[in-house]
Short mmCIF file of C-alpha atoms and ligand atoms in Angstrom, two decimals:
data_model
loop_
_atom_site.label_atom_id
_atom_site.label_comp_id
_atom_site.label_asym_id
_atom_site.label_seq_id
_atom_site.Cartn_x
_atom_site.Cartn_y
_atom_site.Cartn_z
CA MET A 1 124.51 171.74 -68.97
CA THR A 2 125.33 173.53 -65.75
CA GLY A 3 128.73 171.96 -65.11
CA LEU A 4 127.40 170.24 -62.00
CA ASN A 5 127.75 166.61 -60.98
CA ALA A 6 125.57 164.86 -58.39
CA CYS A 7 127.47 163.28 -55.48
CA ILE A 8 126.34 160.97 -52.72
CA THR A 9 127.40 162.85 -49.57
CA SER A 10 125.77 160.73 -46.84
CA VAL A 11 124.33 157.22 -46.47
CA ALA A 12 122.18 155.62 -43.79
CA ALA A 13 120.00 152.54 -43.38
CA TYR A 14 117.53 150.84 -41.11
CA VAL A 15 116.57 147.19 -40.74
CA PRO A 16 114.02 145.82 -38.26
CA GLU A 17 115.24 143.89 -35.19
CA HIS A 18 113.38 140.64 -35.84
CA LYS A 19 115.37 137.96 -37.66
CA LEU A 20 113.72 135.23 -39.73
CA THR A 21 116.35 132.49 -39.99
CA ASN A 22 116.55 129.52 -42.35
CA ALA A 23 115.96 127.25 -39.35
CA MET A 24 112.68 129.09 -38.65
CA LEU A 25 111.64 128.70 -42.30
CA GLU A 26 112.29 124.94 -42.04
CA ASN A 27 109.34 124.90 -39.61
CA MET A 28 107.10 126.92 -41.92
CA VAL A 29 107.55 125.36 -45.39
CA GLU A 30 109.23 122.28 -46.85
CA THR A 31 112.79 123.48 -47.17
CA THR A 32 116.20 123.17 -45.56
CA ASP A 33 118.88 125.55 -44.40
CA GLU A 34 121.28 123.74 -46.73
CA TRP A 35 119.02 124.23 -49.79
CA ILE A 36 118.42 127.93 -49.11
CA LEU A 37 122.07 128.69 -48.40
CA SER A 38 123.43 126.79 -51.39
CA ARG A 39 120.77 128.03 -53.89
CA THR A 40 120.59 131.67 -52.72
CA GLY A 41 123.37 132.52 -50.20
CA ILE A 42 120.79 133.69 -47.63
CA LYS A 43 121.03 132.78 -43.92
CA GLU A 44 118.49 135.17 -42.43
CA ARG A 45 116.32 138.21 -43.23
CA ARG A 46 114.85 141.02 -41.16
CA ILE A 47 111.07 141.28 -40.75
CA LEU A 48 109.02 144.30 -39.67
CA LYS A 49 106.88 142.58 -37.04
CA GLU A 50 105.03 145.54 -35.51
CA LYS A 51 101.66 145.72 -37.21
CA HIS A 52 101.31 149.49 -36.79
CA LEU A 53 104.57 150.15 -38.69
CA ALA A 54 105.15 150.23 -42.45
CA THR A 55 107.62 151.14 -45.19
CA SER A 56 107.53 154.88 -44.39
CA ASP A 57 108.55 154.17 -40.76
CA MET A 58 111.66 152.21 -41.76
CA ALA A 59 112.50 154.84 -44.38
CA ALA A 60 111.97 157.72 -41.94
CA GLU A 61 114.38 156.05 -39.51
CA ALA A 62 117.01 155.81 -42.27
CA VAL A 63 116.42 159.43 -43.35
CA ASN A 64 116.61 160.73 -39.77
CA ARG A 65 119.92 158.89 -39.29
CA LEU A 66 121.17 160.37 -42.58
CA LEU A 67 120.34 163.91 -41.48
CA THR A 68 121.64 163.50 -37.92
CA LYS A 69 125.02 162.07 -38.89
CA ARG A 70 125.77 165.06 -41.14
CA ASN A 71 123.93 167.57 -38.91
CA ILE A 72 121.70 168.65 -41.78
CA ASP A 73 118.67 170.87 -41.22
CA PRO A 74 115.57 168.97 -42.44
CA LYS A 75 114.26 172.26 -43.85
CA SER A 76 117.18 172.41 -46.29
CA ILE A 77 116.03 169.27 -48.18
CA ASP A 78 114.44 170.13 -51.54
CA LEU A 79 113.17 166.76 -52.73
CA LEU A 80 112.75 163.15 -51.54
CA ILE A 81 112.27 160.29 -54.01
CA CYS A 82 111.28 156.89 -52.64
CA GLY A 83 111.83 153.70 -54.63
CA THR A 84 109.38 151.08 -53.34
CA VAL A 85 106.88 148.42 -54.39
CA THR A 86 105.41 148.17 -50.92
CA PRO A 87 104.05 151.68 -50.25
CA ASP A 88 102.18 152.17 -46.97
CA MET A 89 99.03 152.50 -49.12
CA PRO A 90 98.27 153.11 -52.83
CA PHE A 91 98.13 156.85 -52.15
CA PRO A 92 99.36 159.21 -50.88
CA ALA A 93 102.91 158.39 -51.92
CA THR A 94 105.17 156.94 -49.24
CA ALA A 95 107.57 159.81 -49.99
CA ASN A 96 104.92 162.23 -48.68
CA LEU A 97 104.61 160.26 -45.44
CA ILE A 98 108.39 160.19 -45.01
CA THR A 99 108.74 163.95 -45.55
CA ALA A 100 106.10 164.53 -42.85
CA LYS A 101 107.70 162.05 -40.41
CA CYS A 102 111.13 163.67 -40.89
CA ALA A 103 109.89 167.30 -40.89
CA LEU A 104 111.20 167.96 -44.41
CA THR A 105 108.83 170.91 -44.58
CA ASN A 106 110.36 172.51 -47.68
CA ALA A 107 110.65 169.30 -49.70
CA PHE A 108 108.32 167.80 -52.26
CA GLY A 109 108.36 164.08 -52.82
CA PHE A 110 107.18 161.23 -54.96
CA ASP A 111 107.47 157.45 -55.22
CA LEU A 112 109.15 155.60 -58.03
CA GLY A 113 108.07 152.06 -58.85
CA ALA A 114 110.72 149.96 -60.52
CA ALA A 115 110.76 146.97 -58.14
CA CYS A 116 114.30 145.84 -57.36
CA SER A 117 115.66 148.67 -59.55
CA GLY A 118 113.65 151.30 -57.66
CA PHE A 119 116.62 152.80 -55.87
CA LEU A 120 118.82 152.76 -59.00
CA PHE A 121 116.16 154.49 -61.13
CA ALA A 122 115.45 156.98 -58.30
CA LEU A 123 119.16 157.72 -58.01
CA GLU A 124 119.31 158.54 -61.73
CA THR A 125 116.22 160.76 -61.34
CA GLY A 126 117.67 162.59 -58.34
CA ARG A 127 120.94 163.00 -60.21
CA ARG A 128 119.21 164.87 -63.03
CA TYR A 129 117.48 167.30 -60.63
CA ILE A 130 120.88 168.10 -59.10
CA GLU A 131 122.71 168.38 -62.43
CA SER A 132 120.07 170.76 -63.76
CA GLY A 133 120.85 173.13 -60.90
CA ALA A 134 117.19 173.11 -59.83
CA TYR A 135 117.82 171.60 -56.38
CA LYS A 136 120.76 171.38 -54.00
CA LYS A 137 119.75 168.63 -51.58
CA VAL A 138 117.90 165.55 -52.79
CA ILE A 139 117.30 162.43 -50.69
CA VAL A 140 116.94 159.13 -52.53
CA VAL A 141 115.35 156.27 -50.57
CA GLY A 142 115.05 152.56 -51.32
CA ALA A 143 112.64 150.89 -48.91
CA ASP A 144 110.48 147.79 -48.95
CA THR A 145 108.40 145.78 -46.49
CA MET A 146 108.36 142.64 -48.59
CA SER A 147 106.90 140.65 -45.66
CA SER A 148 103.61 142.52 -46.27
CA ILE A 149 103.18 140.89 -49.71
CA ILE A 150 104.82 137.49 -49.19
CA ASN A 151 102.91 134.25 -48.78
CA TYR A 152 104.72 132.42 -45.97
CA GLU A 153 103.31 129.15 -47.29
CA ASP A 154 105.04 129.59 -50.68
CA ARG A 155 108.61 128.31 -50.51
CA ASN A 156 109.40 129.78 -53.94
CA THR A 157 109.26 133.30 -52.54
CA CYS A 158 109.23 133.31 -48.72
CA ILE A 159 112.81 132.11 -48.42
CA ILE A 160 114.19 135.00 -50.46
CA PHE A 161 112.68 138.29 -49.35
CA GLY A 162 113.26 140.54 -46.33
CA ASP A 163 112.47 144.06 -45.10
CA GLY A 164 114.71 147.12 -44.90
CA ALA A 165 115.32 150.72 -45.90
CA GLY A 166 118.25 152.85 -46.97
CA ALA A 167 118.76 156.47 -47.99
CA VAL A 168 121.42 158.62 -49.61
CA LEU A 169 121.82 162.38 -49.83
CA LEU A 170 122.69 163.86 -53.23
CA GLU A 171 124.42 167.24 -53.47
CA PRO A 172 126.05 169.12 -56.36
CA THR A 173 129.76 169.54 -57.01
CA THR A 174 131.62 171.46 -59.71
CA ASP A 175 134.36 168.80 -59.63
CA LYS A 176 133.36 166.70 -62.62
CA SER A 177 135.71 163.88 -61.61
CA LEU A 178 133.42 163.10 -58.63
CA GLY A 179 129.87 161.81 -58.32
CA ILE A 180 127.62 160.08 -60.83
CA GLN A 181 129.39 159.72 -64.16
CA ASP A 182 127.15 157.53 -66.29
CA SER A 183 124.08 155.30 -66.30
CA ILE A 184 122.42 152.64 -68.42
CA LEU A 185 118.83 151.88 -67.45
CA ARG A 186 116.49 149.39 -69.10
CA THR A 187 112.92 148.06 -68.84
CA ASP A 188 111.11 145.23 -70.62
CA GLY A 189 107.43 144.83 -69.80
CA GLU A 190 107.41 141.38 -71.42
CA GLY A 191 108.98 140.23 -68.15
CA ALA A 192 105.92 141.26 -66.11
CA LYS A 193 104.39 137.81 -66.40
CA PHE A 194 107.26 136.16 -64.53
CA LEU A 195 107.30 138.42 -61.45
CA HIS A 196 104.36 140.46 -60.19
CA GLN A 197 101.65 141.03 -57.61
CA LYS A 198 98.33 140.38 -59.36
CA ALA A 199 95.84 142.14 -57.08
CA GLY A 200 95.47 145.49 -55.37
CA GLY A 201 95.78 147.62 -58.52
CA SER A 202 93.18 148.75 -61.07
CA LEU A 203 93.22 145.42 -62.91
CA ASN A 204 92.25 143.35 -59.89
CA PRO A 205 91.02 145.63 -57.09
CA ALA A 206 90.78 143.97 -53.68
CA SER A 207 87.79 141.62 -53.44
CA GLN A 208 86.88 138.41 -51.65
CA GLN A 209 88.00 136.55 -54.77
CA THR A 210 91.45 138.18 -54.90
CA ILE A 211 91.94 137.27 -51.25
CA ASP A 212 90.68 133.69 -51.67
CA GLU A 213 93.04 133.21 -54.63
CA ASP A 214 96.13 134.64 -52.85
CA MET A 215 96.44 137.33 -55.52
CA HIS A 216 97.88 139.95 -53.14
CA TYR A 217 101.11 138.01 -52.76
CA VAL A 218 104.29 138.12 -54.83
CA TYR A 219 104.17 135.69 -57.76
CA GLN A 220 107.54 134.67 -59.14
CA GLU A 221 108.66 132.12 -61.70
CA GLY A 222 112.12 131.95 -60.18
CA LYS A 223 113.87 130.00 -62.91
CA HIS A 224 112.79 132.42 -65.67
CA VAL A 225 113.69 135.48 -63.61
CA PHE A 226 117.03 133.91 -62.73
CA LYS A 227 117.86 133.29 -66.42
CA PHE A 228 117.22 136.92 -67.38
CA ALA A 229 118.86 138.35 -64.25
CA VAL A 230 122.05 136.39 -64.63
CA THR A 231 122.44 137.48 -68.26
CA GLU A 232 121.25 141.08 -68.16
CA MET A 233 122.89 142.24 -64.91
CA ALA A 234 126.24 140.88 -66.06
CA ASN A 235 125.83 142.37 -69.56
CA VAL A 236 124.90 145.83 -68.36
CA CYS A 237 127.90 145.91 -65.99
CA GLU A 238 130.21 144.93 -68.79
CA GLU A 239 128.59 147.54 -71.06
CA ILE A 240 128.97 150.46 -68.62
CA MET A 241 132.57 149.49 -67.86
CA LYS A 242 133.48 149.35 -71.58
CA LYS A 243 131.66 152.61 -72.30
CA ASN A 244 133.71 154.35 -69.60
CA GLN A 245 136.99 152.56 -70.37
CA LEU A 246 136.98 150.99 -66.91
CA THR A 247 139.06 147.83 -66.50
CA ASN A 248 138.58 145.30 -63.71
CA GLU A 249 141.70 146.85 -62.13
CA ASP A 250 140.21 150.38 -62.26
CA LEU A 251 136.93 149.43 -60.61
CA ASP A 252 137.09 149.52 -56.80
CA TRP A 253 133.61 148.27 -55.91
CA LEU A 254 130.75 146.40 -57.52
CA VAL A 255 127.47 147.09 -55.68
CA PRO A 256 125.03 144.47 -57.00
CA HIS A 257 121.36 143.93 -56.24
CA GLN A 258 121.18 141.19 -53.61
CA ALA A 259 118.67 138.72 -55.11
CA ASN A 260 120.73 135.56 -55.28
CA LEU A 261 124.41 134.96 -54.57
CA ARG A 262 124.68 132.93 -57.79
CA ILE A 263 123.51 135.92 -59.87
CA ILE A 264 126.04 138.17 -58.11
CA GLU A 265 128.82 135.63 -58.68
CA ALA A 266 127.98 135.27 -62.38
CA THR A 267 128.12 139.06 -62.77
CA ARG A 268 131.46 139.22 -60.96
CA GLN A 269 132.88 136.50 -63.18
CA GLN A 270 131.74 138.16 -66.41
CA VAL A 271 133.63 141.37 -65.55
CA ASN A 272 136.47 139.32 -64.04
CA LEU A 273 136.53 141.24 -60.78
CA ASP A 274 138.43 140.37 -57.59
CA PRO A 275 135.84 138.89 -55.15
CA ALA A 276 137.07 141.30 -52.43
CA LYS A 277 135.67 144.18 -54.51
CA VAL A 278 132.07 142.93 -54.47
CA MET A 279 129.67 144.14 -51.77
CA ILE A 280 127.65 141.16 -50.51
CA ASN A 281 125.36 141.19 -47.48
CA ILE A 282 122.59 138.94 -48.82
CA GLU A 283 123.38 136.36 -46.09
CA LYS A 284 122.00 138.66 -43.37
CA TYR A 285 119.20 140.59 -45.12
CA GLY A 286 118.00 138.43 -48.05
CA ASN A 287 116.43 140.32 -50.95
CA THR A 288 115.06 143.64 -49.67
CA THR A 289 114.01 144.74 -53.20
CA ALA A 290 114.62 148.54 -53.50
CA ALA A 291 116.67 148.64 -50.29
CA THR A 292 119.54 146.32 -51.29
CA LEU A 293 121.89 148.95 -52.79
CA PRO A 294 121.66 151.56 -50.00
CA LEU A 295 121.97 148.75 -47.41
CA CYS A 296 125.24 147.74 -49.09
CA LEU A 297 126.50 151.33 -49.29
CA SER A 298 125.67 151.81 -45.61
CA ASP A 299 127.43 148.59 -44.55
CA TRP A 300 130.54 149.52 -46.58
CA GLU A 301 130.54 153.30 -45.99
CA SER A 302 133.47 153.22 -43.55
CA LYS A 303 135.62 151.40 -46.13
CA LEU A 304 134.82 153.73 -49.04
CA LYS A 305 137.39 156.38 -49.93
CA LYS A 306 137.13 159.59 -51.91
CA GLY A 307 137.94 158.76 -55.55
CA ASP A 308 136.80 155.10 -55.36
CA LYS A 309 135.09 153.95 -58.54
CA LEU A 310 131.79 152.12 -58.02
CA VAL A 311 129.37 150.37 -60.34
CA LEU A 312 125.86 149.92 -58.89
CA THR A 313 123.71 147.36 -60.70
CA THR A 314 120.25 145.82 -60.36
CA PHE A 315 117.79 143.43 -61.96
CA GLY A 316 114.18 143.03 -60.91
CA GLY A 317 110.46 142.91 -61.56
CA GLY A 318 109.25 144.67 -64.66
CA PHE A 319 111.66 143.56 -65.90
CA THR A 320 113.86 146.49 -64.87
CA TRP A 321 117.63 146.55 -64.80
CA GLY A 322 120.63 148.79 -65.20
CA ALA A 323 123.92 150.12 -63.92
CA ILE A 324 125.26 153.42 -62.62
CA TYR A 325 128.94 154.31 -62.59
CA LEU A 326 129.95 156.82 -59.90
CA VAL A 327 133.05 158.12 -58.17
CA TRP A 328 132.77 158.28 -54.38
CA ALA A 329 133.05 161.85 -53.09
CA TYR A 330 134.09 161.54 -49.44
CA SER A 331 136.17 159.44 -47.03
O1 LIG B 1 114.98 140.48 -56.95
C1 LIG B 1 114.01 140.27 -57.94
C2 LIG B 1 114.52 139.34 -58.96
N1 LIG B 1 114.44 137.99 -58.46
C3 LIG B 1 115.44 137.18 -58.67
O2 LIG B 1 116.45 137.57 -59.22
C4 LIG B 1 115.24 135.73 -58.25
C5 LIG B 1 115.81 134.83 -59.30
N2 LIG B 1 115.54 133.42 -59.04
C6 LIG B 1 116.17 132.74 -58.05
O3 LIG B 1 116.90 133.29 -57.27
C7 LIG B 1 115.98 131.25 -58.01
O4 LIG B 1 115.29 130.83 -59.17
C8 LIG B 1 115.23 130.71 -56.76
C9 LIG B 1 116.10 130.88 -55.53
C10 LIG B 1 113.91 131.43 -56.60
C11 LIG B 1 114.96 129.22 -56.93
O5 LIG B 1 116.19 128.54 -57.14
P1 LIG B 1 116.37 127.55 -58.37
O6 LIG B 1 117.72 127.02 -58.29
O7 LIG B 1 115.97 128.27 -59.62
O8 LIG B 1 115.34 126.45 -58.01
P2 LIG B 1 114.19 125.81 -58.93
O9 LIG B 1 112.97 126.66 -58.88
O10 LIG B 1 114.78 125.45 -60.26
O11 LIG B 1 113.92 124.47 -58.16
C12 LIG B 1 114.91 123.42 -58.09
C13 LIG B 1 114.37 122.33 -57.18
C14 LIG B 1 112.96 121.90 -57.51
O12 LIG B 1 112.84 120.53 -57.22
P3 LIG B 1 112.91 119.44 -58.40
O13 LIG B 1 111.81 119.81 -59.36
O14 LIG B 1 114.27 119.59 -58.99
O15 LIG B 1 112.68 118.15 -57.68
C15 LIG B 1 112.11 122.69 -56.55
O16 LIG B 1 110.89 122.08 -56.27
O17 LIG B 1 114.32 122.82 -55.83
C16 LIG B 1 113.00 122.74 -55.34
N3 LIG B 1 112.75 123.89 -54.50
C17 LIG B 1 113.02 123.95 -53.19
N4 LIG B 1 113.53 123.03 -52.35
C18 LIG B 1 113.70 123.38 -51.08
C19 LIG B 1 112.28 125.12 -54.87
N5 LIG B 1 112.24 125.96 -53.82
C20 LIG B 1 112.69 125.25 -52.76
C21 LIG B 1 112.90 125.55 -51.41
N6 LIG B 1 113.41 124.59 -50.62
N7 LIG B 1 112.62 126.76 -50.90
#
């Protein structure tokens, strides 16, 4: 132990301009604004329309904003970790493309695949590099272009997902009362069958057949995923709060993965938290997979105060889920 904690010291995000509204989806698949809003809480999502742009471009925009707002020299960044399931291409890693686009010439980078928990797992990874004393400036990105793997004829998935990117800067502090305090992370590969993308990997490389059978799109058995998500996200929040003797009064903010408003509400109820303490922006972005948590932090950054206690929590494909308890380090 080095006596160092890892703190988030800057947050930034980027979402594309183009909005895909529920009314537009009504013209694409058999659905209604009323059904989508009441079953998910989503009104619109952002879509990366420009064909020459990809996940690394949204992420680079978020990272550049992050550096500019704190006037940080790109050369001072040691490491960039990118949580994503929609890399620009299978290799090189999207993190490598982002470091080049942002002139992080002294940084190394890698991607981390944990679907909707990608940012949470990457945050825990970045935390450990900082706590070890190995690196002083680590950028953690959550970015996904879900529109690139969604079948816009499948109403089970196309109504939920959107595109976006967010990034945080991690730096060390010797003040142990600040920064990341604890984490509980979980995976269960038995859940893979309920939420996955069949083709494009080594099991089903791209072929005429994989294209004909729509195997490059997201496959989700929503009801099954919902059942696990609603139980496990709530349980892991309760577990991390108990483990750290945090009451519902102590906790200032719950930062939940934005997959479905009903899952968020069930989690809030289980830990009996005041609704005003829950970050919710699903109505305007939908489910942006690895980007949901940094998009929330960015939207709420101006309201966050030094010393605020936050629990970040996710549930997603894998299955992957977990929670991180941290104390905000700046106002
Ligand atoms: O972030 C990664 C993790 N993912 C999640 O956490 C997603 C979890 N799952 C969900 O959020 C929900 O399961 C969905 C939003 C995907 C679906 O909501 P649901 O309440 O579970 O709907 P359902 O699949 O049980 O379908 C209920 C009814 C069905 O009709 P019948 O059989 O009752 O007549 C569906 O055919 O709603 C119908 N339906 C739709 N109707 C209008 C399903 N999708 C739609 C739709 N528009 N888009």
